[in-house]
């Protein structure tokens, strides 16, 4: 019986602590990555998101956040590019 009370106390405490966390909201999304996250930092999109959105675009859309390239003042610092500059 004592073990059940202890378990019940910890359960109630856990719920009380977790309740305020569900009300937290994000006000921005910062992305750092490669071509799998690039939304136009090199002057063009690495991926045509007109048909298929990148994961970061989907995440921003889900939370109602704007996502634009850092080159346009946004918070997406991902940049994709072709090849390796060391290879000739």
mmCIF file of N, CA and C in Angstrom:
data_model
loop_
_atom_site.group_PDB
_atom_site.id
_atom_site.type_symbol
_atom_site.label_atom_id
_atom_site.label_comp_id
_atom_site.label_asym_id
_atom_site.label_seq_id
_atom_site.Cartn_x
_atom_site.Cartn_y
_atom_site.Cartn_z
ATOM 1 N N UNK A 1 0.815 -1.193 0.000
ATOM 2 C CA UNK A 1 0.000 0.000 0.000
ATOM 3 C C UNK A 1 0.862 1.261 0.000
ATOM 4 N N UNK A 2 1.943 1.233 0.771
ATOM 5 C CA UNK A 2 2.840 2.378 0.843
ATOM 6 C C UNK A 2 3.500 2.639 -0.512
ATOM 7 N N UNK A 3 3.810 1.556 -1.228
ATOM 8 C CA UNK A 3 4.434 1.687 -2.553
ATOM 9 C C UNK A 3 3.453 2.326 -3.547
ATOM 10 N N UNK A 4 2.187 1.986 -3.446
ATOM 11 C CA UNK A 4 1.176 2.576 -4.330
ATOM 12 C C UNK A 4 1.020 4.070 -4.066
ATOM 13 N N UNK A 5 1.069 4.459 -2.798
ATOM 14 C CA UNK A 5 0.964 5.886 -2.463
ATOM 15 C C UNK A 5 2.151 6.666 -3.016
ATOM 16 N N UNK A 6 3.333 6.091 -2.866
ATOM 17 C CA UNK A 6 4.538 6.747 -3.384
ATOM 18 C C UNK A 6 4.442 6.895 -4.898
ATOM 19 N N UNK A 7 4.014 5.840 -5.561
ATOM 20 C CA UNK A 7 3.852 5.879 -7.014
ATOM 21 C C UNK A 7 2.814 6.927 -7.414
ATOM 22 N N UNK A 8 1.718 6.994 -6.684
ATOM 23 C CA UNK A 8 0.680 7.978 -6.966
ATOM 24 C C UNK A 8 1.203 9.403 -6.766
ATOM 25 N N UNK A 9 1.968 9.617 -5.710
ATOM 26 C CA UNK A 9 2.544 10.944 -5.453
ATOM 27 C C UNK A 9 3.456 11.378 -6.593
ATOM 28 N N UNK A 10 4.333 10.462 -7.029
ATOM 29 C CA UNK A 10 5.245 10.800 -8.126
ATOM 30 C C UNK A 10 4.499 10.997 -9.440
ATOM 31 N N UNK A 11 3.447 10.232 -9.644
ATOM 32 C CA UNK A 11 2.637 10.402 -10.848
ATOM 33 C C UNK A 11 1.966 11.761 -10.900
ATOM 34 N N UNK A 12 1.378 12.172 -9.780
ATOM 35 C CA UNK A 12 0.728 13.482 -9.714
ATOM 36 C C UNK A 12 1.754 14.598 -9.862
ATOM 37 N N UNK A 13 2.902 14.441 -9.221
ATOM 38 C CA UNK A 13 3.967 15.434 -9.338
ATOM 39 C C UNK A 13 4.448 15.557 -10.784
ATOM 40 N N UNK A 14 4.602 14.425 -11.462
ATOM 41 C CA UNK A 14 5.035 14.440 -12.868
ATOM 42 C C UNK A 14 4.033 15.174 -13.750
ATOM 43 N N UNK A 15 2.764 14.900 -13.544
ATOM 44 C CA UNK A 15 1.729 15.580 -14.329
ATOM 45 C C UNK A 15 1.702 17.077 -14.045
ATOM 46 N N UNK A 16 1.884 17.439 -12.787
ATOM 47 C CA UNK A 16 1.878 18.859 -12.425
ATOM 48 C C UNK A 16 3.049 19.599 -13.057
ATOM 49 N N UNK A 17 4.195 18.940 -13.140
ATOM 50 C CA UNK A 17 5.369 19.577 -13.736
ATOM 51 C C UNK A 17 5.294 19.612 -15.259
ATOM 52 N N UNK A 18 4.654 18.619 -15.858
ATOM 53 C CA UNK A 18 4.593 18.534 -17.316
ATOM 54 C C UNK A 18 3.506 19.425 -17.909
ATOM 55 N N UNK A 19 2.480 19.758 -17.160
ATOM 56 C CA UNK A 19 1.361 20.553 -17.684
ATOM 57 C C UNK A 19 1.798 21.896 -18.254
ATOM 58 N N UNK A 20 2.626 22.682 -17.560
ATOM 59 C CA UNK A 20 3.035 23.973 -18.132
ATOM 60 C C UNK A 20 3.897 23.829 -19.383
ATOM 61 N N UNK A 21 4.596 22.709 -19.520
ATOM 62 C CA UNK A 21 5.462 22.521 -20.681
ATOM 63 C C UNK A 21 4.671 22.407 -21.971
ATOM 64 N N UNK A 22 3.471 21.879 -21.911
ATOM 65 C CA UNK A 22 2.676 21.726 -23.125
ATOM 66 C C UNK A 22 2.209 23.072 -23.672
ATOM 67 N N UNK A 23 2.261 24.109 -22.860
ATOM 68 C CA UNK A 23 1.814 25.425 -23.296
ATOM 69 C C UNK A 23 2.940 26.271 -23.887
ATOM 70 N N UNK A 24 4.147 25.738 -23.934
ATOM 71 C CA UNK A 24 5.277 26.491 -24.484
ATOM 72 C C UNK A 24 5.109 26.659 -25.991
ATOM 73 N N UNK A 25 5.525 27.788 -26.500
ATOM 74 C CA UNK A 25 5.427 28.053 -27.934
ATOM 75 C C UNK A 25 6.778 28.517 -28.462
ATOM 76 N N UNK A 26 7.043 28.202 -29.712
ATOM 77 C CA UNK A 26 8.261 28.641 -30.370
ATOM 78 C C UNK A 26 7.966 29.932 -31.116
ATOM 79 N N UNK A 27 8.900 30.881 -31.074
ATOM 80 C CA UNK A 27 8.691 32.112 -31.830
ATOM 81 C C UNK A 27 9.655 32.229 -32.998
ATOM 82 N N UNK A 28 10.585 31.272 -33.122
ATOM 83 C CA UNK A 28 11.491 31.278 -34.271
ATOM 84 C C UNK A 28 12.059 29.881 -34.486
ATOM 85 N N UNK A 29 12.586 29.662 -35.677
ATOM 86 C CA UNK A 29 13.220 28.402 -36.036
ATOM 87 C C UNK A 29 14.539 28.739 -36.710
ATOM 88 N N UNK A 30 15.646 28.258 -36.156
ATOM 89 C CA UNK A 30 16.963 28.487 -36.737
ATOM 90 C C UNK A 30 17.445 27.183 -37.349
ATOM 91 N N UNK A 31 17.886 27.235 -38.606
ATOM 92 C CA UNK A 31 18.323 26.046 -39.322
ATOM 93 C C UNK A 31 19.777 26.209 -39.733
ATOM 94 N N UNK A 32 20.587 25.194 -39.439
ATOM 95 C CA UNK A 32 21.977 25.145 -39.889
ATOM 96 C C UNK A 32 22.144 23.791 -40.558
ATOM 97 N N UNK A 33 22.566 23.776 -41.810
ATOM 98 C CA UNK A 33 22.669 22.500 -42.485
ATOM 99 C C UNK A 33 23.233 22.610 -43.879
ATOM 100 N N UNK A 34 22.920 21.612 -44.692
ATOM 101 C CA UNK A 34 23.433 21.523 -46.056
ATOM 102 C C UNK A 34 22.274 21.645 -47.046
ATOM 103 N N UNK A 35 22.425 21.037 -48.205
ATOM 104 C CA UNK A 35 21.403 21.161 -49.243
ATOM 105 C C UNK A 35 20.067 20.550 -48.837
ATOM 106 N N UNK A 36 20.063 19.670 -47.841
ATOM 107 C CA UNK A 36 18.809 19.081 -47.385
ATOM 108 C C UNK A 36 17.974 20.064 -46.576
ATOM 109 N N UNK A 37 18.556 21.219 -46.267
ATOM 110 C CA UNK A 37 17.858 22.247 -45.488
ATOM 111 C C UNK A 37 17.856 23.604 -46.176
ATOM 112 N N UNK A 38 18.522 23.729 -47.306
ATOM 113 C CA UNK A 38 18.720 25.022 -47.975
ATOM 114 C C UNK A 38 17.426 25.534 -48.594
ATOM 115 N N UNK A 39 17.047 26.745 -48.234
ATOM 116 C CA UNK A 39 15.849 27.365 -48.817
ATOM 117 C C UNK A 39 16.188 28.581 -49.662
ATOM 118 N N UNK A 40 17.398 28.633 -50.216
ATOM 119 C CA UNK A 40 17.744 29.687 -51.161
ATOM 120 C C UNK A 40 18.873 30.600 -50.762
ATOM 121 N N UNK A 41 19.800 30.159 -49.945
ATOM 122 C CA UNK A 41 20.908 31.019 -49.520
ATOM 123 C C UNK A 41 21.892 31.334 -50.634
ATOM 124 N N UNK A 42 21.949 30.536 -51.658
ATOM 125 C CA UNK A 42 22.880 30.776 -52.762
ATOM 126 C C UNK A 42 22.201 31.454 -53.946
ATOM 127 N N UNK A 43 21.105 32.114 -53.703
ATOM 128 C CA UNK A 43 20.414 32.809 -54.782
ATOM 129 C C UNK A 43 19.433 31.936 -55.533
ATOM 130 N N UNK A 44 19.418 30.670 -55.235
ATOM 131 C CA UNK A 44 18.467 29.745 -55.860
ATOM 132 C C UNK A 44 18.205 28.619 -54.875
ATOM 133 N N UNK A 45 17.116 27.960 -55.077
ATOM 134 C CA UNK A 45 16.775 26.845 -54.203
ATOM 135 C C UNK A 45 17.534 25.609 -54.652
ATOM 136 N N UNK A 46 18.109 24.883 -53.706
ATOM 137 C CA UNK A 46 18.775 23.627 -54.035
ATOM 138 C C UNK A 46 17.730 22.578 -54.389
ATOM 139 N N UNK A 47 16.569 22.697 -53.804
ATOM 140 C CA UNK A 47 15.491 21.726 -53.980
ATOM 141 C C UNK A 47 14.244 22.474 -54.409
ATOM 142 N N UNK A 48 13.492 21.909 -55.337
ATOM 143 C CA UNK A 48 12.242 22.535 -55.770
ATOM 144 C C UNK A 48 11.154 22.214 -54.752
ATOM 145 N N UNK A 49 10.923 23.129 -53.843
ATOM 146 C CA UNK A 49 9.945 22.853 -52.795
ATOM 147 C C UNK A 49 8.516 23.156 -53.244
ATOM 148 N N UNK A 50 8.353 23.496 -54.506
ATOM 149 C CA UNK A 50 7.007 23.701 -55.010
ATOM 150 C C UNK A 50 6.208 22.409 -54.983
ATOM 151 N N UNK A 51 6.889 21.289 -55.201
ATOM 152 C CA UNK A 51 6.219 19.993 -55.195
ATOM 153 C C UNK A 51 6.406 19.257 -53.870
ATOM 154 N N UNK A 52 7.623 19.283 -53.350
ATOM 155 C CA UNK A 52 7.932 18.577 -52.106
ATOM 156 C C UNK A 52 8.676 19.512 -51.169
ATOM 157 N N UNK A 53 8.137 19.717 -49.992
ATOM 158 C CA UNK A 53 8.767 20.625 -49.037
ATOM 159 C C UNK A 53 9.895 19.924 -48.288
ATOM 160 N N UNK A 54 10.934 20.705 -47.967
ATOM 161 C CA UNK A 54 12.027 20.199 -47.154
ATOM 162 C C UNK A 54 11.540 20.021 -45.718
ATOM 163 N N UNK A 55 12.297 19.218 -44.937
ATOM 164 C CA UNK A 55 11.865 18.942 -43.564
ATOM 165 C C UNK A 55 11.745 20.222 -42.738
ATOM 166 N N UNK A 56 12.655 21.174 -42.958
ATOM 167 C CA UNK A 56 12.611 22.402 -42.162
ATOM 168 C C UNK A 56 11.423 23.280 -42.558
ATOM 169 N N UNK A 57 11.042 23.230 -43.826
ATOM 170 C CA UNK A 57 9.853 23.965 -44.269
ATOM 171 C C UNK A 57 8.590 23.358 -43.658
ATOM 172 N N UNK A 58 8.543 22.029 -43.611
ATOM 173 C CA UNK A 58 7.402 21.348 -43.008
ATOM 174 C C UNK A 58 7.293 21.665 -41.522
ATOM 175 N N UNK A 59 8.443 21.682 -40.834
ATOM 176 C CA UNK A 59 8.456 21.981 -39.407
ATOM 177 C C UNK A 59 8.000 23.413 -39.142
ATOM 178 N N UNK A 60 8.518 24.356 -39.921
ATOM 179 C CA UNK A 60 8.121 25.758 -39.759
ATOM 180 C C UNK A 60 6.629 25.931 -40.034
ATOM 181 N N UNK A 61 6.142 25.270 -41.069
ATOM 182 C CA UNK A 61 4.722 25.361 -41.411
ATOM 183 C C UNK A 61 3.855 24.788 -40.291
ATOM 184 N N UNK A 62 4.294 23.685 -39.719
ATOM 185 C CA UNK A 62 3.528 23.040 -38.645
ATOM 186 C C UNK A 62 3.354 23.960 -37.434
ATOM 187 N N UNK A 63 4.391 24.731 -37.123
ATOM 188 C CA UNK A 63 4.337 25.627 -35.969
ATOM 189 C C UNK A 63 3.950 27.059 -36.341
ATOM 190 N N UNK A 64 3.608 27.279 -37.606
ATOM 191 C CA UNK A 64 3.165 28.601 -38.038
ATOM 192 C C UNK A 64 4.272 29.644 -38.036
ATOM 193 N N UNK A 65 5.497 29.215 -38.342
ATOM 194 C CA UNK A 65 6.645 30.123 -38.341
ATOM 195 C C UNK A 65 7.090 30.424 -39.760
ATOM 196 N N UNK A 66 7.659 31.592 -39.952
ATOM 197 C CA UNK A 66 8.213 31.960 -41.254
ATOM 198 C C UNK A 66 9.632 31.409 -41.349
ATOM 199 N N UNK A 67 9.999 30.899 -42.508
ATOM 200 C CA UNK A 67 11.346 30.382 -42.723
ATOM 201 C C UNK A 67 11.876 30.974 -44.016
ATOM 202 N N UNK A 68 12.920 31.765 -43.913
ATOM 203 C CA UNK A 68 13.529 32.362 -45.098
ATOM 204 C C UNK A 68 15.044 32.298 -44.962
ATOM 205 N N UNK A 69 15.757 32.372 -46.090
ATOM 206 C CA UNK A 69 17.218 32.275 -46.062
ATOM 207 C C UNK A 69 17.856 33.412 -45.271
ATOM 208 N N UNK A 70 18.988 33.128 -44.669
ATOM 209 C CA UNK A 70 19.706 34.165 -43.914
ATOM 210 C C UNK A 70 20.184 35.278 -44.836
ATOM 211 N N UNK A 71 20.391 34.969 -46.113
ATOM 212 C CA UNK A 71 20.806 36.001 -47.068
ATOM 213 C C UNK A 71 19.708 37.046 -47.284
ATOM 214 N N UNK A 72 18.477 36.703 -46.908
ATOM 215 C CA UNK A 72 17.351 37.646 -46.983
ATOM 216 C C UNK A 72 16.905 38.093 -45.593
ATOM 217 N N UNK A 73 17.787 37.950 -44.609
ATOM 218 C CA UNK A 73 17.450 38.370 -43.252
ATOM 219 C C UNK A 73 16.749 37.316 -42.423
ATOM 220 N N UNK A 74 16.638 36.097 -42.937
ATOM 221 C CA UNK A 74 15.960 35.024 -42.212
ATOM 222 C C UNK A 74 16.878 34.273 -41.268
ATOM 223 N N UNK A 75 16.391 33.149 -40.771
ATOM 224 C CA UNK A 75 17.159 32.367 -39.806
ATOM 225 C C UNK A 75 17.534 30.989 -40.333
ATOM 226 N N UNK A 76 17.513 30.798 -41.665
ATOM 227 C CA UNK A 76 17.958 29.543 -42.256
ATOM 228 C C UNK A 76 19.362 29.760 -42.805
ATOM 229 N N UNK A 77 20.351 29.190 -42.129
ATOM 230 C CA UNK A 77 21.750 29.366 -42.505
ATOM 231 C C UNK A 77 22.276 28.202 -43.343
ATOM 232 N N UNK A 78 21.414 27.274 -43.725
ATOM 233 C CA UNK A 78 21.826 26.125 -44.516
ATOM 234 C C UNK A 78 22.166 26.561 -45.935
ATOM 235 N N UNK A 79 23.192 25.945 -46.506
ATOM 236 C CA UNK A 79 23.583 26.275 -47.877
ATOM 237 C C UNK A 79 24.076 25.026 -48.582
ATOM 238 N N UNK A 80 23.469 24.715 -49.710
ATOM 239 C CA UNK A 80 23.908 23.597 -50.524
ATOM 240 C C UNK A 80 24.729 24.116 -51.684
ATOM 241 N N UNK A 81 25.612 23.269 -52.208
ATOM 242 C CA UNK A 81 26.406 23.686 -53.363
ATOM 243 C C UNK A 81 26.873 22.473 -54.136
ATOM 244 N N UNK A 82 27.444 22.715 -55.308
ATOM 245 C CA UNK A 82 27.932 21.645 -56.171
ATOM 246 C C UNK A 82 29.374 21.311 -55.881
ATOM 247 N N UNK A 83 29.671 20.050 -55.798
ATOM 248 C CA UNK A 83 31.047 19.578 -55.770
ATOM 249 C C UNK A 83 31.916 20.064 -54.636
ATOM 250 N N UNK A 84 33.200 19.826 -54.803
ATOM 251 C CA UNK A 84 34.213 20.194 -53.820
ATOM 252 C C UNK A 84 35.177 21.161 -54.490
ATOM 253 N N UNK A 85 35.417 22.341 -53.902
ATOM 254 C CA UNK A 85 36.293 23.317 -54.552
ATOM 255 C C UNK A 85 37.731 22.827 -54.688
ATOM 256 N N UNK A 86 38.132 21.818 -53.920
ATOM 257 C CA UNK A 86 39.493 21.293 -53.999
ATOM 258 C C UNK A 86 39.699 20.345 -55.175
ATOM 259 N N UNK A 87 38.617 19.871 -55.776
ATOM 260 C CA UNK A 87 38.712 18.939 -56.904
ATOM 261 C C UNK A 87 38.675 19.730 -58.200
ATOM 262 N N UNK A 88 39.643 19.481 -59.067
ATOM 263 C CA UNK A 88 39.694 20.203 -60.347
ATOM 264 C C UNK A 88 39.495 19.272 -61.493
#
